Coordinates of N, CA, C and O in Angstrom, one line a residue:
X7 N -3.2 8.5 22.5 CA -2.1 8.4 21.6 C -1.2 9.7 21.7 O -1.6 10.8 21.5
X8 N -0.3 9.4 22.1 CA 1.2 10.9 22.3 C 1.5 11.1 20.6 O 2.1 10.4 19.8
X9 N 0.9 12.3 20.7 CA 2.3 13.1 19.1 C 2.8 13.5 19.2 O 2.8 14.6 19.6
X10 N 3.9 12.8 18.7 CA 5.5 13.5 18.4 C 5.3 15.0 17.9 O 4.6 15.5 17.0
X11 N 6.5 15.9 19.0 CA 6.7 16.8 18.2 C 8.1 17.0 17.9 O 9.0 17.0 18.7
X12 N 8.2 17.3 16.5 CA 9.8 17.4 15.8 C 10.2 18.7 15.8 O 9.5 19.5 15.2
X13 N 10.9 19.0 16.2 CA 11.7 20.2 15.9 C 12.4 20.6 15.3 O 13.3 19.8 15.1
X14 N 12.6 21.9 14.5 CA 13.8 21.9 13.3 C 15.2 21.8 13.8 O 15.4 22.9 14.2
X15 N 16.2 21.2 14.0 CA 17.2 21.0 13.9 C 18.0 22.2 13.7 O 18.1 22.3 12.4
X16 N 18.7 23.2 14.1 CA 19.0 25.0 13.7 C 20.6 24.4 12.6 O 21.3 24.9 11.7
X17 N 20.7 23.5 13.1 CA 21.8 22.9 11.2 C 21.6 21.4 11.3 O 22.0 20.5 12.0
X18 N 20.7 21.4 10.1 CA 20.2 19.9 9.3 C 20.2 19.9 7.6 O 20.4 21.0 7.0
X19 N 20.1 19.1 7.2 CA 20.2 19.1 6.1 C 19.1 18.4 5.6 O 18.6 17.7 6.5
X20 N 18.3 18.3 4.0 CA 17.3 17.7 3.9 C 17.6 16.5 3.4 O 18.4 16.4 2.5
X21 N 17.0 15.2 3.9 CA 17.3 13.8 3.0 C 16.9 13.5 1.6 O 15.8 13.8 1.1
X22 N 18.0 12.8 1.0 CA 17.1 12.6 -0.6 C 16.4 11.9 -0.6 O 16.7 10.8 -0.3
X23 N 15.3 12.3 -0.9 CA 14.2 11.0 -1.5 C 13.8 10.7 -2.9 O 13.9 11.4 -3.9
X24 N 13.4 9.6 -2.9 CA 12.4 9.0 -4.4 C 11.1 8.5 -4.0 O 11.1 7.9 -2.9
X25 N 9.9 8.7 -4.8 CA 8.5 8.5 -4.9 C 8.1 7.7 -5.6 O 9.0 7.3 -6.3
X26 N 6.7 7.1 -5.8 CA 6.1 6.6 -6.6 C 4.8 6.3 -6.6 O 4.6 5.5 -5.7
X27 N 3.9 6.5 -7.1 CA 2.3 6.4 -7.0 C 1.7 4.9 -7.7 O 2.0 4.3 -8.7
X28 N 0.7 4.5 -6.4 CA 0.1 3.2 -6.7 C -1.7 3.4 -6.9 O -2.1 4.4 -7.4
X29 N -2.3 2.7 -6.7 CA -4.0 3.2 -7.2 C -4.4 3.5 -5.6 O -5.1 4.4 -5.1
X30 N -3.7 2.6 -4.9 CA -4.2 3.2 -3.1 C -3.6 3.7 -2.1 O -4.2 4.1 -1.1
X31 N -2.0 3.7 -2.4 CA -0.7 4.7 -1.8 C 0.5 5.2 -2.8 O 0.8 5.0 -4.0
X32 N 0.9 5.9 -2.0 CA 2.1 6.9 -2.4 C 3.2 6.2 -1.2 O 3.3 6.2 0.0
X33 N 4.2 5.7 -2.3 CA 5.4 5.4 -1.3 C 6.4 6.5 -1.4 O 6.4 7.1 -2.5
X34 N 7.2 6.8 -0.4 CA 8.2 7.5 0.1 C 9.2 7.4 0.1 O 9.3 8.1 1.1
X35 N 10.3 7.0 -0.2 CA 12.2 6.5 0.5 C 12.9 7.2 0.6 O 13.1 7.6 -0.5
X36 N 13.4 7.7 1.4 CA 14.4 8.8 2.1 C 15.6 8.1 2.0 O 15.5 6.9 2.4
X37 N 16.8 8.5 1.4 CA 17.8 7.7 1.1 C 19.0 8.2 3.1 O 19.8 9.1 3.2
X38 N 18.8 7.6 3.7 CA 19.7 8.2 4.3 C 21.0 6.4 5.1 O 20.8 5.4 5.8
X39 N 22.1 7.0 4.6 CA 23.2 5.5 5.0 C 22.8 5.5 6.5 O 22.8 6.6 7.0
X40 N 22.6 4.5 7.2 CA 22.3 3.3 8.4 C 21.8 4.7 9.4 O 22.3 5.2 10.4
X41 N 20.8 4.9 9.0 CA 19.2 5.8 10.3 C 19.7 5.9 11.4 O 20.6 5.0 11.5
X42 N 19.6 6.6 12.6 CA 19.3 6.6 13.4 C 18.7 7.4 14.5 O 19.0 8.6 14.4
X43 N 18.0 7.2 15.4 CA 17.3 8.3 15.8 C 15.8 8.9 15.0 O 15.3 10.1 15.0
X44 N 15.5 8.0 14.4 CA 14.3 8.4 13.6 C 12.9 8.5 14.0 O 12.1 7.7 14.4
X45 N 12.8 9.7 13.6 CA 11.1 10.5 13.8 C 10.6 10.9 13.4 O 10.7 12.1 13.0
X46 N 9.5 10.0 13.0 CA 8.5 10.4 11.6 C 7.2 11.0 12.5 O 7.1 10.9 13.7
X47 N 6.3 11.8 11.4 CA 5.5 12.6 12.2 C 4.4 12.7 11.2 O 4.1 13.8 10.9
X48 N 3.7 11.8 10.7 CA 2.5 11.5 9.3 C 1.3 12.4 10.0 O 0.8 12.0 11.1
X49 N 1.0 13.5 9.4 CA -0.3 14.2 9.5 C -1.2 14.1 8.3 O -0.8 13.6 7.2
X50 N -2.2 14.5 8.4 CA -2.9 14.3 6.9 C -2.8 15.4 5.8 O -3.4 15.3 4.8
X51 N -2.0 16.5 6.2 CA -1.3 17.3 4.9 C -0.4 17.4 4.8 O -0.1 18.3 4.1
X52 N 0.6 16.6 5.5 CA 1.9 16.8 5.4 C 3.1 15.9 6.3 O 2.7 15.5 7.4
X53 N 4.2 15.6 6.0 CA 4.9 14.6 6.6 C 6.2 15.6 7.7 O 6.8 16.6 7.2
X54 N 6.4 15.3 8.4 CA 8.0 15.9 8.7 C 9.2 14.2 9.8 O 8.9 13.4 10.8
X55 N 10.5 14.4 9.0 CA 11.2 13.4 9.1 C 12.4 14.2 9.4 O 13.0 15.0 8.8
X56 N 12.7 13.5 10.9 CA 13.7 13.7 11.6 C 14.9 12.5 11.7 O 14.5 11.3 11.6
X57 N 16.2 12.6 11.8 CA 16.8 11.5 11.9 C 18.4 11.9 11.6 O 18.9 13.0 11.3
X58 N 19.1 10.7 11.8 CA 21.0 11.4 11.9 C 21.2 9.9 11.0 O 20.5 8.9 11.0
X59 N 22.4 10.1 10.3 CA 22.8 8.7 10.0 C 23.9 8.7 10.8 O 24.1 9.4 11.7
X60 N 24.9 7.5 10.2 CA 26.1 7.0 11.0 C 27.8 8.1 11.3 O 28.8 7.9 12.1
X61 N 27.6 9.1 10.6 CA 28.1 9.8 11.1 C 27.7 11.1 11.6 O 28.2 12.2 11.3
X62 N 26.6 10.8 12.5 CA 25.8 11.7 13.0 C 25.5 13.0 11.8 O 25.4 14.1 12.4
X63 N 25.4 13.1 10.4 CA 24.6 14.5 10.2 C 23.4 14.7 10.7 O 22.9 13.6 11.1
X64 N 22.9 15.5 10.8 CA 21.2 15.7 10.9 C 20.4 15.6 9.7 O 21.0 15.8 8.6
X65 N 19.5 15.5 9.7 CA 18.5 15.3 8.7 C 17.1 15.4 9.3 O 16.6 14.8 10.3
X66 N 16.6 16.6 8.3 CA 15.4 16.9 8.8 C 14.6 17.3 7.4 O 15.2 18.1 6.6
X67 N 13.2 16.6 6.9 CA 12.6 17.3 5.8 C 10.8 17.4 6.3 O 10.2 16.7 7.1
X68 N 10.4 18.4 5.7 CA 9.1 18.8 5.8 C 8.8 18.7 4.5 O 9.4 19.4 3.7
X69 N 7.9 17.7 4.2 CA 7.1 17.3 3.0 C 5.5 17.8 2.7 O 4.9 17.0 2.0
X70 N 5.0 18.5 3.0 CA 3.6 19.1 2.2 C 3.2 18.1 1.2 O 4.0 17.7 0.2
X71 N 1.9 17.4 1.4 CA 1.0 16.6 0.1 C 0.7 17.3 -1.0 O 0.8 18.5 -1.0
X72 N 0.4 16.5 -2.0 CA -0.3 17.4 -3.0 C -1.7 16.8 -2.3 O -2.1 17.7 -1.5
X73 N -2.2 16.0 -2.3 CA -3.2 15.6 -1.7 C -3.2 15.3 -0.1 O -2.2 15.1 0.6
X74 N -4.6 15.4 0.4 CA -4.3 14.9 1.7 C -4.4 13.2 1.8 O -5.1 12.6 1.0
X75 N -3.6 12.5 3.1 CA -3.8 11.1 3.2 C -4.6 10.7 4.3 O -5.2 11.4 5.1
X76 N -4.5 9.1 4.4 CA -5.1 8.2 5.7 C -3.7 8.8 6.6 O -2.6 8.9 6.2
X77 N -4.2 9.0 7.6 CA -2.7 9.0 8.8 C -2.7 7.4 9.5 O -1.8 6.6 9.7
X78 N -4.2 7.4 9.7 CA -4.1 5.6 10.7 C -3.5 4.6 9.6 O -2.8 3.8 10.1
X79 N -3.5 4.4 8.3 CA -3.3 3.2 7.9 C -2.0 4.1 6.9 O -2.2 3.8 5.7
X80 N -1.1 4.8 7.1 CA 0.0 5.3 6.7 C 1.1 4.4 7.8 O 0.7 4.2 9.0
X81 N 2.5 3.9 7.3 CA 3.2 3.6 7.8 C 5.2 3.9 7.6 O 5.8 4.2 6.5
X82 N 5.6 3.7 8.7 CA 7.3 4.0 8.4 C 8.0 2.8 8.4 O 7.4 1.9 9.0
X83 N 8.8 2.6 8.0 CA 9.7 1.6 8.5 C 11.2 1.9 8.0 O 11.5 2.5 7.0
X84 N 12.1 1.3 9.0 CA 13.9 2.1 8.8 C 14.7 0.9 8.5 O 14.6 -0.1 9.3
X85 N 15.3 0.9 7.6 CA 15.9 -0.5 7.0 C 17.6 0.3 7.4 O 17.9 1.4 8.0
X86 N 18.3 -0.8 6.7 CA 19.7 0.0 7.1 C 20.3 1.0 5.8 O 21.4 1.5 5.9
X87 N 19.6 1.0 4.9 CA 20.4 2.4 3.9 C 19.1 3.7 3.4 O 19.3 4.6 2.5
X88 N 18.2 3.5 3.9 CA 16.9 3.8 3.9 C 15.8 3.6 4.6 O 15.7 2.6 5.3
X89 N 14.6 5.1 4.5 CA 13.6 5.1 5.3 C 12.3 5.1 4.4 O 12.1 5.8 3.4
X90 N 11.5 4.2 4.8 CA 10.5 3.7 3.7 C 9.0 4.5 4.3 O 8.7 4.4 5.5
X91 N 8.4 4.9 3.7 CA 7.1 5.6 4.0 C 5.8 5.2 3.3 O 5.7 5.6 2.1
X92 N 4.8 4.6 3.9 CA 3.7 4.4 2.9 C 2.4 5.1 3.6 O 1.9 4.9 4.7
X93 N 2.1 6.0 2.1 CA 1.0 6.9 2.8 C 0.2 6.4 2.0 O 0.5 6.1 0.8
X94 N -1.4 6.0 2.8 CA -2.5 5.6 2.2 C -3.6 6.8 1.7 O -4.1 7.5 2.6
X95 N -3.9 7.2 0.4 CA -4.5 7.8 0.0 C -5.8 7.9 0.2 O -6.5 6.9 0.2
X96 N -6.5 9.3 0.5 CA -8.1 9.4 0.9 C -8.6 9.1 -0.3 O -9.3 8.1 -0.3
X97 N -8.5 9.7 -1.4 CA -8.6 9.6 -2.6 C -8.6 8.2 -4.1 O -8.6 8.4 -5.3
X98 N -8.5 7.0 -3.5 CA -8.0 5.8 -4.2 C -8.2 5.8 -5.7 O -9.2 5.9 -6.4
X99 N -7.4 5.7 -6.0 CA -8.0 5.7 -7.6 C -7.6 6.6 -8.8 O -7.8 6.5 -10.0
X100 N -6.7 7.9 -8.0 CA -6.8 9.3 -8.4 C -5.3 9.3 -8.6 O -4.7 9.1 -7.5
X101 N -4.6 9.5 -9.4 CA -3.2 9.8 -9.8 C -2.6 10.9 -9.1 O -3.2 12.0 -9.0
X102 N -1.5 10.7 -8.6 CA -0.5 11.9 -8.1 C 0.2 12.4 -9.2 O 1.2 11.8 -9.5
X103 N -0.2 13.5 -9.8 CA 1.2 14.0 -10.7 C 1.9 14.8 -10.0 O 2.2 15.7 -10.8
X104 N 2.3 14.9 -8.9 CA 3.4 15.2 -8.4 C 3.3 14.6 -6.4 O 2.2 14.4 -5.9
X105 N 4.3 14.4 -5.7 CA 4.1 14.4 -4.4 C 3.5 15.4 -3.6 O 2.9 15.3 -2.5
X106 N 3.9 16.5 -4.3 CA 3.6 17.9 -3.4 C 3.3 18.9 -4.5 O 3.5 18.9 -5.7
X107 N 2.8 19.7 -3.9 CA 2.5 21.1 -4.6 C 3.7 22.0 -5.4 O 3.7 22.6 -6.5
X108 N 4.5 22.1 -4.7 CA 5.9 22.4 -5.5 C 6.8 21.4 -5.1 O 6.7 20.9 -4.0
X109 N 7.9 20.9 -6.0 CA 8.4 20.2 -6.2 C 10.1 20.4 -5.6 O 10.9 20.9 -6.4
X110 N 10.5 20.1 -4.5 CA 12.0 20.3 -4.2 C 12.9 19.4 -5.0 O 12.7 18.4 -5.6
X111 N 14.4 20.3 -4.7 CA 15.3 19.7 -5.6 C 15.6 18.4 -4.8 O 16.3 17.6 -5.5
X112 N 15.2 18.1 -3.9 CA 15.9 16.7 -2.9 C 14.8 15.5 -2.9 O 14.8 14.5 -2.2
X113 N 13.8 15.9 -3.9 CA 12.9 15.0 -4.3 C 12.7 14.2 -5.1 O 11.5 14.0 -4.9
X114 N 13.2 13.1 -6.4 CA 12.4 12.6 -7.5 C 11.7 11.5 -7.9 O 11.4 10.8 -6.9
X115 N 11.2 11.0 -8.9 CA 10.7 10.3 -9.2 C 11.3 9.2 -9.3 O 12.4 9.1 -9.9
X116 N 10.6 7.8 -8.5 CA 11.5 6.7 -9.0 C 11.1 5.5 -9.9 O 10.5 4.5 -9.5
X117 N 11.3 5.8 -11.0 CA 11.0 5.1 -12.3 C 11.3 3.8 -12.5 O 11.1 3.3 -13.6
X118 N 12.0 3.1 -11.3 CA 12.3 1.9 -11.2 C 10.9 1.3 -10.5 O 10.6 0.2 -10.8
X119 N 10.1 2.1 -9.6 CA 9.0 1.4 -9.3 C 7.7 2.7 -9.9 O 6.9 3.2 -9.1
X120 N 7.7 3.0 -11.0 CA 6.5 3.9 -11.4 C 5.9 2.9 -12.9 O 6.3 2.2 -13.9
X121 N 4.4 3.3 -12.1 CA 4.0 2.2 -13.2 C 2.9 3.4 -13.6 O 2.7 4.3 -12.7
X122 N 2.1 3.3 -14.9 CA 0.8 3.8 -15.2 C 0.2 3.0 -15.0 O 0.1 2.0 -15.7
X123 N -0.5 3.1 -13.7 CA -1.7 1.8 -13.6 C -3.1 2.8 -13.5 O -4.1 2.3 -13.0
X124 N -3.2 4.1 -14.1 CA -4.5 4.3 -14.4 C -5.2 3.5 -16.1 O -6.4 3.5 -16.3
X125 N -4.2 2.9 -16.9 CA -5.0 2.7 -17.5 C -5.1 0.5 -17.4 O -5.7 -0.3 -18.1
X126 N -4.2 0.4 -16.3 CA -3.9 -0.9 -16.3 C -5.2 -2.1 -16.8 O -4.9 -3.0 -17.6
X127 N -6.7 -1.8 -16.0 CA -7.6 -2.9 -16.6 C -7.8 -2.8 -18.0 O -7.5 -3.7 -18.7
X128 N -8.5 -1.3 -18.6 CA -8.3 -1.5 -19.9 C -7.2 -1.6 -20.9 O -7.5 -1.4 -22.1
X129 N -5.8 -1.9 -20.5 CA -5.4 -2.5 -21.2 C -5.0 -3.9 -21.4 O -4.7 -4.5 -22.4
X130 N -5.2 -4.5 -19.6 CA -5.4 -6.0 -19.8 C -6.5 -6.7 -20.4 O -6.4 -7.8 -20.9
X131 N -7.8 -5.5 -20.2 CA -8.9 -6.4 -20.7 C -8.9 -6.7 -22.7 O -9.5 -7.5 -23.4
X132 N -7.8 -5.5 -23.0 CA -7.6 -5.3 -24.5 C -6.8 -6.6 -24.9 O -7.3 -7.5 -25.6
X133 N -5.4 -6.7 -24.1 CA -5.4 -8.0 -24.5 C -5.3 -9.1 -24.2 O -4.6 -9.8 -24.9
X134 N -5.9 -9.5 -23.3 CA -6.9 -11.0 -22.5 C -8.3 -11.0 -24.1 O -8.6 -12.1 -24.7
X135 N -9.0 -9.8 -24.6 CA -9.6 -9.9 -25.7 C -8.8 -10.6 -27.1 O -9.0 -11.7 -27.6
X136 N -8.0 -9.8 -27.5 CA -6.8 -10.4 -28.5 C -6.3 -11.5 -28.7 O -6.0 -11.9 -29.8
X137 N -6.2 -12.3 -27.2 CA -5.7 -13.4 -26.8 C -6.7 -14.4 -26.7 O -6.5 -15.6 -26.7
X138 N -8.0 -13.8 -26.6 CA -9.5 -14.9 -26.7 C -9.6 -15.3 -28.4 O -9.6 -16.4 -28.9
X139 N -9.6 -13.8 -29.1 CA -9.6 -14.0 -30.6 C -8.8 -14.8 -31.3 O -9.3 -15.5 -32.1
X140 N -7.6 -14.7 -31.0 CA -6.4 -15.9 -31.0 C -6.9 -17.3 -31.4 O -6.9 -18.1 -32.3
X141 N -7.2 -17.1 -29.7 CA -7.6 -19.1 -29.8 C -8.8 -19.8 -30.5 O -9.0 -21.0 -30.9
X142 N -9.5 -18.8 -30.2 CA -10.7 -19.2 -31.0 C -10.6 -19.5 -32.3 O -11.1 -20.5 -32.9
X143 N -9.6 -18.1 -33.2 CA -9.5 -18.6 -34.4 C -8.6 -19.8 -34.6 O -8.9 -20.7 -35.4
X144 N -7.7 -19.8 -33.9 CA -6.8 -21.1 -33.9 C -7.7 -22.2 -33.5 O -7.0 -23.2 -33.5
X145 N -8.6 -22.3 -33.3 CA -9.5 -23.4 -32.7 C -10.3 -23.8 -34.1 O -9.9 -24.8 -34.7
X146 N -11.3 -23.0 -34.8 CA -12.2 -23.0 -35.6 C -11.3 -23.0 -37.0 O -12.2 -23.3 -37.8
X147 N -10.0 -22.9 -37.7 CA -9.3 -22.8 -38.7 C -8.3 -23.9 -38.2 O -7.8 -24.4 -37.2
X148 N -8.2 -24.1 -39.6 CA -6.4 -25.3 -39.8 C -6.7 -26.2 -39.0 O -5.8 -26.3 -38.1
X149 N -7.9 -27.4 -38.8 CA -8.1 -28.5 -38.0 C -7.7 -29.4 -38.9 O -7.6 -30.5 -38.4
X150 N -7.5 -29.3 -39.7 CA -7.4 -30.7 -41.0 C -7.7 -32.1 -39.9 O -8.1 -32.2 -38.7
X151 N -7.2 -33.1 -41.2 CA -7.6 -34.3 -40.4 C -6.9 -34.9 -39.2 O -5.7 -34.7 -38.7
X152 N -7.8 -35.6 -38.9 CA -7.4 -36.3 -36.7 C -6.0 -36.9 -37.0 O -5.9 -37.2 -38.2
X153 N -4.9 -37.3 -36.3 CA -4.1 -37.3 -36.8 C -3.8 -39.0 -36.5 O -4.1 -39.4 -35.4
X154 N -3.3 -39.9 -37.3 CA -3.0 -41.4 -37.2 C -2.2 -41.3 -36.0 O -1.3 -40.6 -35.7
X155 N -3.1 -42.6 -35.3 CA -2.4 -43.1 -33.7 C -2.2 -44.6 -33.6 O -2.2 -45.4 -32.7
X156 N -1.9 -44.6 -35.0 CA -1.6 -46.7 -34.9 C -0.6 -46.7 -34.2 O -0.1 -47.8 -33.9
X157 N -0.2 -45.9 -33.9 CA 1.5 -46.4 -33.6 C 1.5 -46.2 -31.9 O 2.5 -46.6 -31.3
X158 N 0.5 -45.7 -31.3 CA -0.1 -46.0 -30.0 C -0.8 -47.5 -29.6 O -1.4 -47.8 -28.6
X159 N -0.7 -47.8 -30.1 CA -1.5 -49.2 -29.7 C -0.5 -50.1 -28.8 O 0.7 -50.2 -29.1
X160 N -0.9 -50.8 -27.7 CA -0.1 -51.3 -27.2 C 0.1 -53.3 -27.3 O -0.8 -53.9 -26.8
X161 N 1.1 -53.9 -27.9 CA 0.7 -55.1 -28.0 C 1.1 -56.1 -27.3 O 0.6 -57.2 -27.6

């Protein structure tokens, strides 16, 4: 397998990104208008992303983990207004509170896809419980009498 090596670019600029943590990866999106030339470089402490958009700026960012990742089952992919990254975590299960160890200004959170799913089973199993109690009581109370079906009869 050939590894890419990236070079810093001597005038680039960093791309914006937004993040978000799942129970088994950490997604990435580099906002950059219609990619081109793009070179991702996934190690297991750290990312570096190379690339120009449509009017050739440069763009170059070095990303540092807070945690380290899977590199083999990590992936890129380049749409046309963004660059999508999914790093698979060694760690599953374990919350990212932040992407990296210090936090840059061309980084944030994207709250459009952040969920707390550390506490997600116990709160489905709280109310899937709630919703058993429900029916049951609705089952066992207020049965009064079977209800008249003369009017089913067929003649």
């Amino acid at each position: 397998m050939n590894k890419i090596t990236i070079v810093r670019p001597e005038e680039s600029q960093p791309a914006r990104a937004v993040w978000y943590d799942r129970k088994k990866y950490v997604t990435v999106t580099f906002i950059v208008h219609k990619p081109k030339d793009v070179q991702v470089d996934i190690q297991p402490d750290k990312m570096i992303l190379y690339c120009k958009n449509d009017t050739d700026d440069v763009f170059y960012n070095v990303l540092p983990f807070y945690e380290n990742i899977e590199i083999n089952d990590s992936r890129e992919r380049v749409y046309d207004r963004s660059i999508h990254i999914l790093l698979r975590k060694i760690k599953p299960d374990y919350s990212w509170p932040r992407l990296q160890k210090d936090e840059p200004s061309w980084i944030s959170v994207d709250f459009d896809n952040w969920r707390d799913w550390e506490n997600e089973v116990e709160d489905g199993k709280e109310e899937f419980d709630m919703y058993a109690d429900m029916i049951k009581e609705m089952s066992s109370k207020n049965k009064g009498e079977a209800p008249d079906m003369d009017d089913l009869d067929s003649d």
